mmCIF file of C-alpha atoms and ligand atoms in Angstrom:
data_model
loop_
_atom_site.group_PDB
_atom_site.id
_atom_site.type_symbol
_atom_site.label_atom_id
_atom_site.label_comp_id
_atom_site.label_asym_id
_atom_site.label_seq_id
_atom_site.Cartn_x
_atom_site.Cartn_y
_atom_site.Cartn_z
ATOM 1 C CA MET X 1 -23.179 16.548 29.400
ATOM 2 C CA ASN X 2 -25.182 17.620 26.344
ATOM 3 C CA ASN X 3 -24.888 14.464 24.262
ATOM 4 C CA SER X 4 -27.052 15.677 21.406
ATOM 5 C CA TYR X 5 -24.102 17.428 19.748
ATOM 6 C CA ILE X 6 -21.784 14.457 19.782
ATOM 7 C CA THR X 7 -21.318 12.736 16.422
ATOM 8 C CA PRO X 8 -18.154 11.629 14.576
ATOM 9 C CA PHE X 9 -15.956 14.561 13.493
ATOM 10 C CA VAL X 10 -14.723 12.704 10.377
ATOM 11 C CA LYS X 11 -16.348 10.516 7.757
ATOM 12 C CA TRP X 12 -14.720 7.099 7.881
ATOM 13 C CA ALA X 13 -14.689 4.071 5.586
ATOM 14 C CA GLY X 14 -16.569 1.246 7.311
ATOM 15 C CA GLY X 15 -18.309 3.703 9.659
ATOM 16 C CA LYS X 16 -20.906 1.867 11.736
ATOM 17 C CA ARG X 17 -23.751 4.427 11.743
ATOM 18 C CA GLN X 18 -26.032 2.129 9.778
ATOM 19 C CA LEU X 19 -25.598 -0.721 12.238
ATOM 20 C CA LEU X 20 -25.996 1.283 15.440
ATOM 21 C CA LEU X 21 -29.441 -0.063 16.262
ATOM 22 C CA GLN X 22 -28.422 -3.679 15.774
ATOM 23 C CA ILE X 23 -25.274 -3.093 17.817
ATOM 24 C CA LYS X 24 -27.165 -1.406 20.662
ATOM 25 C CA GLU X 25 -29.765 -4.185 20.789
ATOM 26 C CA ARG X 26 -26.998 -6.712 21.363
ATOM 27 C CA MET X 27 -24.991 -4.854 24.020
ATOM 28 C CA PRO X 28 -24.481 -6.597 27.359
ATOM 29 C CA GLU X 29 -26.796 -5.086 29.958
ATOM 30 C CA LYS X 30 -23.926 -4.180 32.238
ATOM 31 C CA TYR X 31 -20.185 -4.050 31.802
ATOM 32 C CA ASN X 32 -17.168 -2.448 33.478
ATOM 33 C CA ASN X 33 -14.723 -0.833 31.043
ATOM 34 C CA TYR X 34 -15.341 -0.220 27.340
ATOM 35 C CA TYR X 35 -12.641 -1.088 24.758
ATOM 36 C CA GLU X 36 -12.726 -0.135 21.085
ATOM 37 C CA PRO X 37 -9.439 -1.263 19.478
ATOM 38 C CA PHE X 38 -10.409 -0.158 15.902
ATOM 39 C CA VAL X 39 -12.190 3.118 16.644
ATOM 40 C CA GLY X 40 -12.063 4.770 13.185
ATOM 41 C CA GLY X 41 -14.544 7.664 13.101
ATOM 42 C CA GLY X 42 -16.014 6.542 16.436
ATOM 43 C CA ALA X 43 -19.663 6.088 15.401
ATOM 44 C CA VAL X 44 -20.169 3.510 18.144
ATOM 45 C CA ILE X 45 -18.379 5.118 21.088
ATOM 46 C CA PHE X 46 -19.950 8.531 20.326
ATOM 47 C CA GLU X 47 -23.362 6.878 20.373
ATOM 48 C CA LEU X 48 -22.781 4.965 23.610
ATOM 49 C CA LEU X 49 -20.573 7.479 25.480
ATOM 50 C CA PRO X 50 -19.394 4.848 27.977
ATOM 51 C CA ALA X 51 -17.955 6.132 31.263
ATOM 52 C CA ASN X 52 -14.631 4.252 31.351
ATOM 53 C CA ALA X 53 -13.315 3.773 27.868
ATOM 54 C CA LEU X 54 -10.159 3.016 25.898
ATOM 55 C CA ILE X 55 -10.019 3.741 22.172
ATOM 56 C CA ASN X 56 -7.295 2.808 19.719
ATOM 57 C CA ASP X 57 -6.507 2.939 16.023
ATOM 58 C CA ILE X 58 -3.317 2.237 14.105
ATOM 59 C CA ASN X 59 -3.859 5.382 12.022
ATOM 60 C CA LYS X 60 -1.659 7.918 13.800
ATOM 61 C CA ALA X 61 -3.034 10.951 11.981
ATOM 62 C CA LEU X 62 -6.572 9.998 13.046
ATOM 63 C CA ILE X 63 -5.546 9.436 16.660
ATOM 64 C CA ASN X 64 -3.632 12.717 16.635
ATOM 65 C CA ALA X 65 -6.947 14.423 15.793
ATOM 66 C CA TYR X 66 -8.659 12.723 18.775
ATOM 67 C CA ARG X 67 -5.792 13.800 21.041
ATOM 68 C CA GLN X 68 -5.690 17.412 19.843
ATOM 69 C CA ILE X 69 -9.472 17.727 20.227
ATOM 70 C CA CYS X 70 -9.220 16.184 23.696
ATOM 71 C CA ASN X 71 -6.259 18.242 24.971
ATOM 72 C CA THR X 72 -6.457 21.595 23.173
ATOM 73 C CA PRO X 73 -9.847 21.982 21.469
ATOM 74 C CA GLU X 74 -9.558 25.782 21.174
ATOM 75 C CA THR X 75 -6.207 25.573 19.381
ATOM 76 C CA PHE X 76 -7.616 22.895 17.074
ATOM 77 C CA LEU X 77 -10.706 24.999 16.294
ATOM 78 C CA LYS X 78 -8.619 28.069 15.608
ATOM 79 C CA ALA X 79 -6.467 26.124 13.144
ATOM 80 C CA VAL X 80 -9.423 24.532 11.349
ATOM 81 C CA ASN X 81 -11.379 27.797 11.148
ATOM 82 C CA LYS X 82 -8.303 29.458 9.639
ATOM 83 C CA LEU X 83 -8.219 26.809 6.882
ATOM 84 C CA ASP X 84 -11.938 27.241 6.170
ATOM 85 C CA LYS X 85 -11.585 31.018 6.046
ATOM 86 C CA GLU X 86 -8.566 30.974 3.788
ATOM 87 C CA MET X 87 -10.202 28.768 1.202
ATOM 88 C CA TRP X 88 -9.325 30.631 -1.975
ATOM 89 C CA GLU X 89 -11.644 31.455 -4.836
ATOM 90 C CA ASP X 90 -10.268 28.345 -6.383
ATOM 91 C CA GLY X 91 -11.181 25.712 -3.792
ATOM 92 C CA LYS X 92 -9.565 23.011 -5.859
ATOM 93 C CA GLU X 93 -6.135 24.629 -5.933
ATOM 94 C CA TYR X 94 -6.402 25.354 -2.218
ATOM 95 C CA TYR X 95 -7.364 21.760 -1.416
ATOM 96 C CA TYR X 96 -4.391 20.370 -3.330
ATOM 97 C CA SER X 97 -1.969 22.806 -1.703
ATOM 98 C CA LEU X 98 -3.242 21.747 1.733
ATOM 99 C CA ARG X 99 -3.031 18.096 0.778
ATOM 100 C CA ASP X 100 0.667 18.571 -0.120
ATOM 101 C CA HIS X 101 1.267 20.422 3.133
ATOM 102 C CA TYR X 102 -0.526 17.656 5.066
ATOM 103 C CA ASN X 103 1.622 14.973 3.416
ATOM 104 C CA ASP X 104 4.837 16.936 4.159
ATOM 105 C CA LYS X 105 3.868 17.087 7.805
ATOM 106 C CA LEU X 106 2.970 13.385 7.838
ATOM 107 C CA MET X 107 6.392 12.527 6.429
ATOM 108 C CA ARG X 108 8.025 14.643 9.152
ATOM 109 C CA ALA X 109 5.759 13.011 11.777
ATOM 110 C CA GLU X 110 4.564 16.445 12.983
ATOM 111 C CA TYR X 111 1.583 15.298 15.014
ATOM 112 C CA ASP X 112 0.275 18.663 16.170
ATOM 113 C CA ALA X 113 -2.908 20.789 16.146
ATOM 114 C CA GLU X 114 -2.231 21.961 12.597
ATOM 115 C CA LEU X 115 -1.982 18.369 11.337
ATOM 116 C CA ALA X 116 -5.269 17.556 13.100
ATOM 117 C CA ALA X 117 -6.927 20.587 11.459
ATOM 118 C CA LEU X 118 -5.579 19.609 8.029
ATOM 119 C CA PHE X 119 -6.727 16.022 8.603
ATOM 120 C CA VAL X 120 -10.301 17.081 9.348
ATOM 121 C CA PHE X 121 -10.364 19.726 6.600
ATOM 122 C CA ILE X 122 -9.255 17.349 3.859
ATOM 123 C CA ASN X 123 -11.536 14.599 5.163
ATOM 124 C CA LYS X 124 -14.483 16.965 4.775
ATOM 125 C CA HIS X 125 -13.397 18.239 1.376
ATOM 126 C CA CYS X 126 -12.136 15.074 -0.275
ATOM 127 C CA PHE X 127 -14.020 12.827 -2.639
ATOM 128 C CA ASN X 128 -16.383 10.427 -0.802
ATOM 129 C CA GLY X 129 -14.830 11.283 2.569
ATOM 130 C CA LEU X 130 -12.459 8.392 2.125
ATOM 131 C CA TYR X 131 -9.141 8.242 3.929
ATOM 132 C CA ARG X 132 -6.893 6.467 1.513
ATOM 133 C CA VAL X 133 -3.116 6.462 1.335
ATOM 134 C CA ASN X 134 -0.746 5.261 -1.367
ATOM 135 C CA GLY X 135 2.155 2.815 -0.980
ATOM 136 C CA LYS X 136 4.290 5.542 0.614
ATOM 137 C CA GLY X 137 1.621 6.309 3.201
ATOM 138 C CA LEU X 138 0.644 9.610 1.545
ATOM 139 C CA PHE X 139 -2.974 10.777 1.427
ATOM 140 C CA ASN X 140 -4.034 10.818 -2.221
ATOM 141 C CA VAL X 141 -7.814 11.353 -2.433
ATOM 142 C CA PRO X 142 -8.994 14.048 -4.930
ATOM 143 C CA TYR X 143 -11.098 17.146 -4.169
ATOM 144 C CA ASN X 144 -14.892 16.770 -3.923
ATOM 145 C CA ASN X 145 -15.768 20.264 -5.222
ATOM 146 C CA THR X 146 -17.836 21.347 -2.238
ATOM 147 C CA ARG X 147 -17.334 24.101 0.285
ATOM 148 C CA ILE X 148 -18.612 23.279 3.686
ATOM 149 C CA VAL X 149 -17.638 24.263 7.168
ATOM 150 C CA SER X 150 -15.236 21.576 8.377
ATOM 151 C CA VAL X 151 -16.496 21.282 11.959
ATOM 152 C CA ASP X 152 -19.375 22.060 14.275
ATOM 153 C CA GLU X 153 -17.703 24.035 17.076
ATOM 154 C CA ASN X 154 -20.211 23.001 19.753
ATOM 155 C CA ALA X 155 -19.763 19.354 18.836
ATOM 156 C CA ILE X 156 -15.966 19.656 19.071
ATOM 157 C CA MET X 157 -16.215 21.207 22.554
ATOM 158 C CA GLU X 158 -18.590 18.448 23.736
ATOM 159 C CA ILE X 159 -16.417 15.726 22.195
ATOM 160 C CA SER X 160 -13.411 17.266 23.936
ATOM 161 C CA LYS X 161 -15.200 17.162 27.300
ATOM 162 C CA TYR X 162 -16.219 13.562 26.766
ATOM 163 C CA LEU X 163 -12.702 12.488 25.711
ATOM 164 C CA GLN X 164 -11.223 13.778 28.993
ATOM 165 C CA GLY X 165 -12.126 10.451 30.582
ATOM 166 C CA VAL X 166 -11.051 8.278 27.643
ATOM 167 C CA MET X 167 -7.677 6.564 27.232
ATOM 168 C CA ILE X 168 -6.467 7.132 23.643
ATOM 169 C CA MET X 169 -3.911 4.787 22.020
ATOM 170 C CA ASP X 170 -2.401 4.604 18.534
ATOM 171 C CA GLY X 171 -1.003 1.116 18.119
ATOM 172 C CA ASP X 172 -1.954 -2.409 17.236
ATOM 173 C CA PHE X 173 -5.266 -3.898 18.424
ATOM 174 C CA GLU X 174 -3.587 -6.645 20.455
ATOM 175 C CA VAL X 175 -1.647 -4.164 22.581
ATOM 176 C CA ALA X 176 -4.793 -2.063 23.073
ATOM 177 C CA CYS X 177 -6.641 -5.057 24.561
ATOM 178 C CA LYS X 178 -3.831 -6.236 26.868
ATOM 179 C CA GLU X 179 -5.498 -5.018 30.062
ATOM 180 C CA ALA X 180 -9.087 -6.027 29.224
ATOM 181 C CA LYS X 181 -10.492 -8.072 32.092
ATOM 182 C CA LYS X 182 -13.503 -10.124 33.099
ATOM 183 C CA GLY X 183 -16.647 -8.012 32.847
ATOM 184 C CA ASP X 184 -15.193 -5.514 30.344
ATOM 185 C CA PHE X 185 -16.881 -4.991 26.965
ATOM 186 C CA VAL X 186 -14.771 -5.065 23.778
ATOM 187 C CA PHE X 187 -16.356 -3.789 20.559
ATOM 188 C CA ILE X 188 -14.346 -4.979 17.548
ATOM 189 C CA ASP X 189 -14.798 -3.461 14.104
ATOM 190 C CA SER X 190 -11.629 -4.367 12.229
ATOM 191 C CA PRO X 191 -11.043 -3.633 8.540
ATOM 192 C CA TYR X 192 -13.313 -5.834 6.460
ATOM 193 C CA ALA X 193 -12.447 -9.321 5.337
ATOM 194 C CA PRO X 194 -12.298 -9.342 1.532
ATOM 195 C CA LEU X 195 -15.574 -9.986 -0.292
ATOM 196 C CA ASN X 196 -13.415 -11.157 -3.101
ATOM 197 C CA PRO X 197 -10.030 -12.270 -1.725
ATOM 198 C CA ALA X 198 -8.356 -11.342 -5.026
ATOM 199 C CA SER X 199 -9.163 -7.645 -4.478
ATOM 200 C CA PHE X 200 -8.144 -7.233 -0.870
ATOM 201 C CA GLU X 201 -8.895 -3.664 0.200
ATOM 202 C CA SER X 202 -6.699 -2.085 2.867
ATOM 203 C CA TYR X 203 -7.374 0.977 5.015
ATOM 204 C CA THR X 204 -3.850 1.850 6.029
ATOM 205 C CA LYS X 205 -0.398 1.440 4.631
ATOM 206 C CA GLU X 206 0.049 -1.428 7.099
ATOM 207 C CA GLY X 207 -2.896 -3.263 5.518
ATOM 208 C CA PHE X 208 -4.915 -5.916 7.321
ATOM 209 C CA ASP X 209 -4.247 -9.265 5.732
ATOM 210 C CA ILE X 210 -5.549 -12.792 6.319
ATOM 211 C CA GLU X 211 -2.937 -13.316 9.067
ATOM 212 C CA SER X 212 -4.255 -10.211 10.836
ATOM 213 C CA HIS X 213 -7.778 -11.671 10.712
ATOM 214 C CA GLN X 214 -6.429 -14.905 12.177
ATOM 215 C CA ARG X 215 -4.555 -13.000 14.887
ATOM 216 C CA LEU X 216 -7.765 -11.146 15.706
ATOM 217 C CA ALA X 217 -9.768 -14.377 15.923
ATOM 218 C CA ASN X 218 -7.161 -15.734 18.380
ATOM 219 C CA LEU X 219 -7.510 -12.572 20.462
ATOM 220 C CA PHE X 220 -11.314 -12.936 20.407
ATOM 221 C CA ASP X 221 -10.941 -16.477 21.830
ATOM 222 C CA GLU X 222 -8.461 -15.257 24.434
ATOM 223 C CA LEU X 223 -10.715 -12.377 25.542
ATOM 224 C CA THR X 224 -13.560 -14.896 25.779
ATOM 225 C CA ASP X 225 -11.408 -17.071 28.088
ATOM 226 C CA ARG X 226 -10.658 -13.984 30.204
ATOM 227 C CA GLY X 227 -14.406 -13.404 30.669
ATOM 228 C CA CYS X 228 -14.738 -10.241 28.556
ATOM 229 C CA TYR X 229 -17.945 -9.538 26.647
ATOM 230 C CA CYS X 230 -16.933 -9.279 22.965
ATOM 231 C CA MET X 231 -18.906 -8.103 19.953
ATOM 232 C CA LEU X 232 -17.348 -8.208 16.476
ATOM 233 C CA THR X 233 -18.732 -6.995 13.143
ATOM 234 C CA ASN X 234 -17.526 -7.822 9.643
ATOM 235 C CA HIS X 235 -18.685 -8.836 6.177
ATOM 236 C CA ASN X 236 -20.487 -12.173 6.181
ATOM 237 C CA THR X 237 -17.736 -14.028 4.310
ATOM 238 C CA GLU X 238 -16.366 -17.534 4.241
ATOM 239 C CA LEU X 239 -13.198 -16.508 6.049
ATOM 240 C CA ILE X 240 -15.118 -14.918 8.926
ATOM 241 C CA ASN X 241 -17.416 -17.946 9.238
ATOM 242 C CA GLU X 242 -14.369 -20.224 9.248
ATOM 243 C CA LEU X 243 -12.603 -18.184 11.910
ATOM 244 C CA TYR X 244 -15.540 -17.754 14.315
ATOM 245 C CA GLY X 245 -17.978 -20.556 13.455
ATOM 246 C CA GLY X 246 -18.377 -23.735 15.503
ATOM 247 C CA LYS X 247 -17.102 -22.179 18.739
ATOM 248 C CA GLY X 248 -20.436 -21.494 20.397
ATOM 249 C CA TYR X 249 -20.455 -17.769 19.486
ATOM 250 C CA LYS X 250 -23.739 -16.106 18.516
ATOM 251 C CA MET X 251 -23.539 -15.136 14.833
ATOM 252 C CA ASP X 252 -26.295 -12.919 13.404
ATOM 253 C CA VAL X 253 -26.393 -11.929 9.738
ATOM 254 C CA VAL X 254 -27.828 -8.462 8.960
ATOM 255 C CA SER X 255 -28.375 -6.615 5.646
ATOM 256 C CA VAL X 256 -26.700 -3.274 4.994
ATOM 257 C CA LYS X 257 -26.398 -0.740 2.215
ATOM 258 C CA ARG X 258 -22.758 -0.270 1.270
ATOM 259 C CA MET X 259 -22.079 3.467 1.074
ATOM 260 C CA ILE X 260 -18.406 3.665 0.176
ATOM 261 C CA ASN X 261 -18.094 1.394 -2.770
ATOM 262 C CA SER X 262 -17.437 2.331 -6.352
ATOM 263 C CA ASP X 263 -19.054 -0.864 -7.610
ATOM 264 C CA ALA X 264 -22.832 -0.292 -7.576
ATOM 265 C CA SER X 265 -23.566 -4.043 -7.689
ATOM 266 C CA ASN X 266 -21.891 -4.371 -4.301
ATOM 267 C CA ARG X 267 -23.959 -1.718 -2.551
ATOM 268 C CA VAL X 268 -26.271 -4.063 -0.702
ATOM 269 C CA GLY X 269 -24.555 -6.675 1.363
ATOM 270 C CA GLU X 270 -24.581 -8.820 4.414
ATOM 271 C CA GLU X 271 -22.739 -8.117 7.607
ATOM 272 C CA ILE X 272 -22.319 -10.428 10.519
ATOM 273 C CA ILE X 273 -22.450 -9.517 14.210
ATOM 274 C CA ILE X 274 -20.666 -12.020 16.423
ATOM 275 C CA CYS X 275 -21.097 -12.061 20.223
ATOM 276 C CA ASN X 276 -19.461 -14.357 22.746
ATOM 277 C CA TYR X 277 -22.250 -13.916 25.317
HETATM 278 C C1 SAM V 1 -13.761 -0.605 9.772
HETATM 279 S S1 SAM V 1 -12.700 0.643 10.365
HETATM 280 C C2 SAM V 1 -13.511 1.090 11.853
HETATM 281 C C3 SAM V 1 -14.717 1.933 11.582
HETATM 282 C C4 SAM V 1 -15.388 2.470 12.835
HETATM 283 N N1 SAM V 1 -16.137 1.455 13.520
HETATM 284 C C5 SAM V 1 -16.301 3.644 12.524
HETATM 285 O O1 SAM V 1 -17.487 3.610 12.858
HETATM 286 O O2 SAM V 1 -15.823 4.606 11.921
HETATM 287 C C6 SAM V 1 -11.267 -0.196 10.835
HETATM 288 C C7 SAM V 1 -10.148 0.631 11.495
HETATM 289 O O3 SAM V 1 -9.082 -0.254 11.892
HETATM 290 C C8 SAM V 1 -7.852 0.447 11.816
HETATM 291 N N2 SAM V 1 -6.758 -0.562 11.814
HETATM 292 C C9 SAM V 1 -6.230 -1.262 10.776
HETATM 293 N N3 SAM V 1 -5.297 -2.136 11.200
HETATM 294 C C10 SAM V 1 -5.227 -2.020 12.561
HETATM 295 C C11 SAM V 1 -4.473 -2.664 13.581
HETATM 296 N N4 SAM V 1 -3.583 -3.639 13.295
HETATM 297 N N5 SAM V 1 -4.675 -2.287 14.872
HETATM 298 C C12 SAM V 1 -5.567 -1.305 15.169
HETATM 299 N N6 SAM V 1 -6.314 -0.638 14.239
HETATM 300 C C13 SAM V 1 -6.150 -1.002 12.949
HETATM 301 C C14 SAM V 1 -7.986 1.294 10.581
HETATM 302 O O4 SAM V 1 -7.120 2.405 10.635
HETATM 303 C C15 SAM V 1 -9.487 1.673 10.610
HETATM 304 O O5 SAM V 1 -9.687 2.945 11.195
#
């Protein structure tokens, strides 16, 4: 397989591109199956390209895009190229009309190739590449005023080939990890714990609250008992240190530049990489 083409096909909040080196340095030398229960844009799996993998995300529109690219890449490409080609003189008006159409389809749960194409198109043409939904679950990010081609066709074909061997799920992280066994590797990049608990950011309409972080820490302990290799990344916050500290896990603090953050004072921060091996 020509791996050089494979990179994430969407920009994603919390994308792990910056941390790839630190993540790779800490990988177990050998493992059986690969699990990524919060795959997002897939920066890590597309870097590692593990042979036996399961990916999951609770965002159904995102997972629909993975599935369409996996199962019918030509149909997906045709739909996305049509959107690029039809971009009117007024890109802004076009973007907003597609955003409405995308939200209509979301509300009707039409998870098809057209929805995947719209998802990728608006991700590439929206402000900051952020996927953000309002209280009703509707995508509400404004236009970014650029005209770019939404996809690299060769990359999509290579990603499609790679995904043939990957199990793709669209539910909760706990369900996704049910079958993980001794010797499997689980890479865990959940939504961030709040830097400031009063301004809790959420990635999906479901949100990821303190209880979810606690539930995840319990799963981490359980996977450890099962003999899985687990690596987890998050902000270096009090909550995360409380949940994972004092249990014999390896906890390394690393500096990062924060890309998607409107508050410039928050652009350099600390992340923590936690390993149970
Ligand atoms: C920090 S992002 C992952 C970023 C990813 N590592 C990347 O490089 O793009 C966290 C992801 O968790 C997903 N998520 C939120 N709650 C979830 C849940 N309960 N179960 C599974 N996925 C969830 C979000 O939709 C989001 O894509």
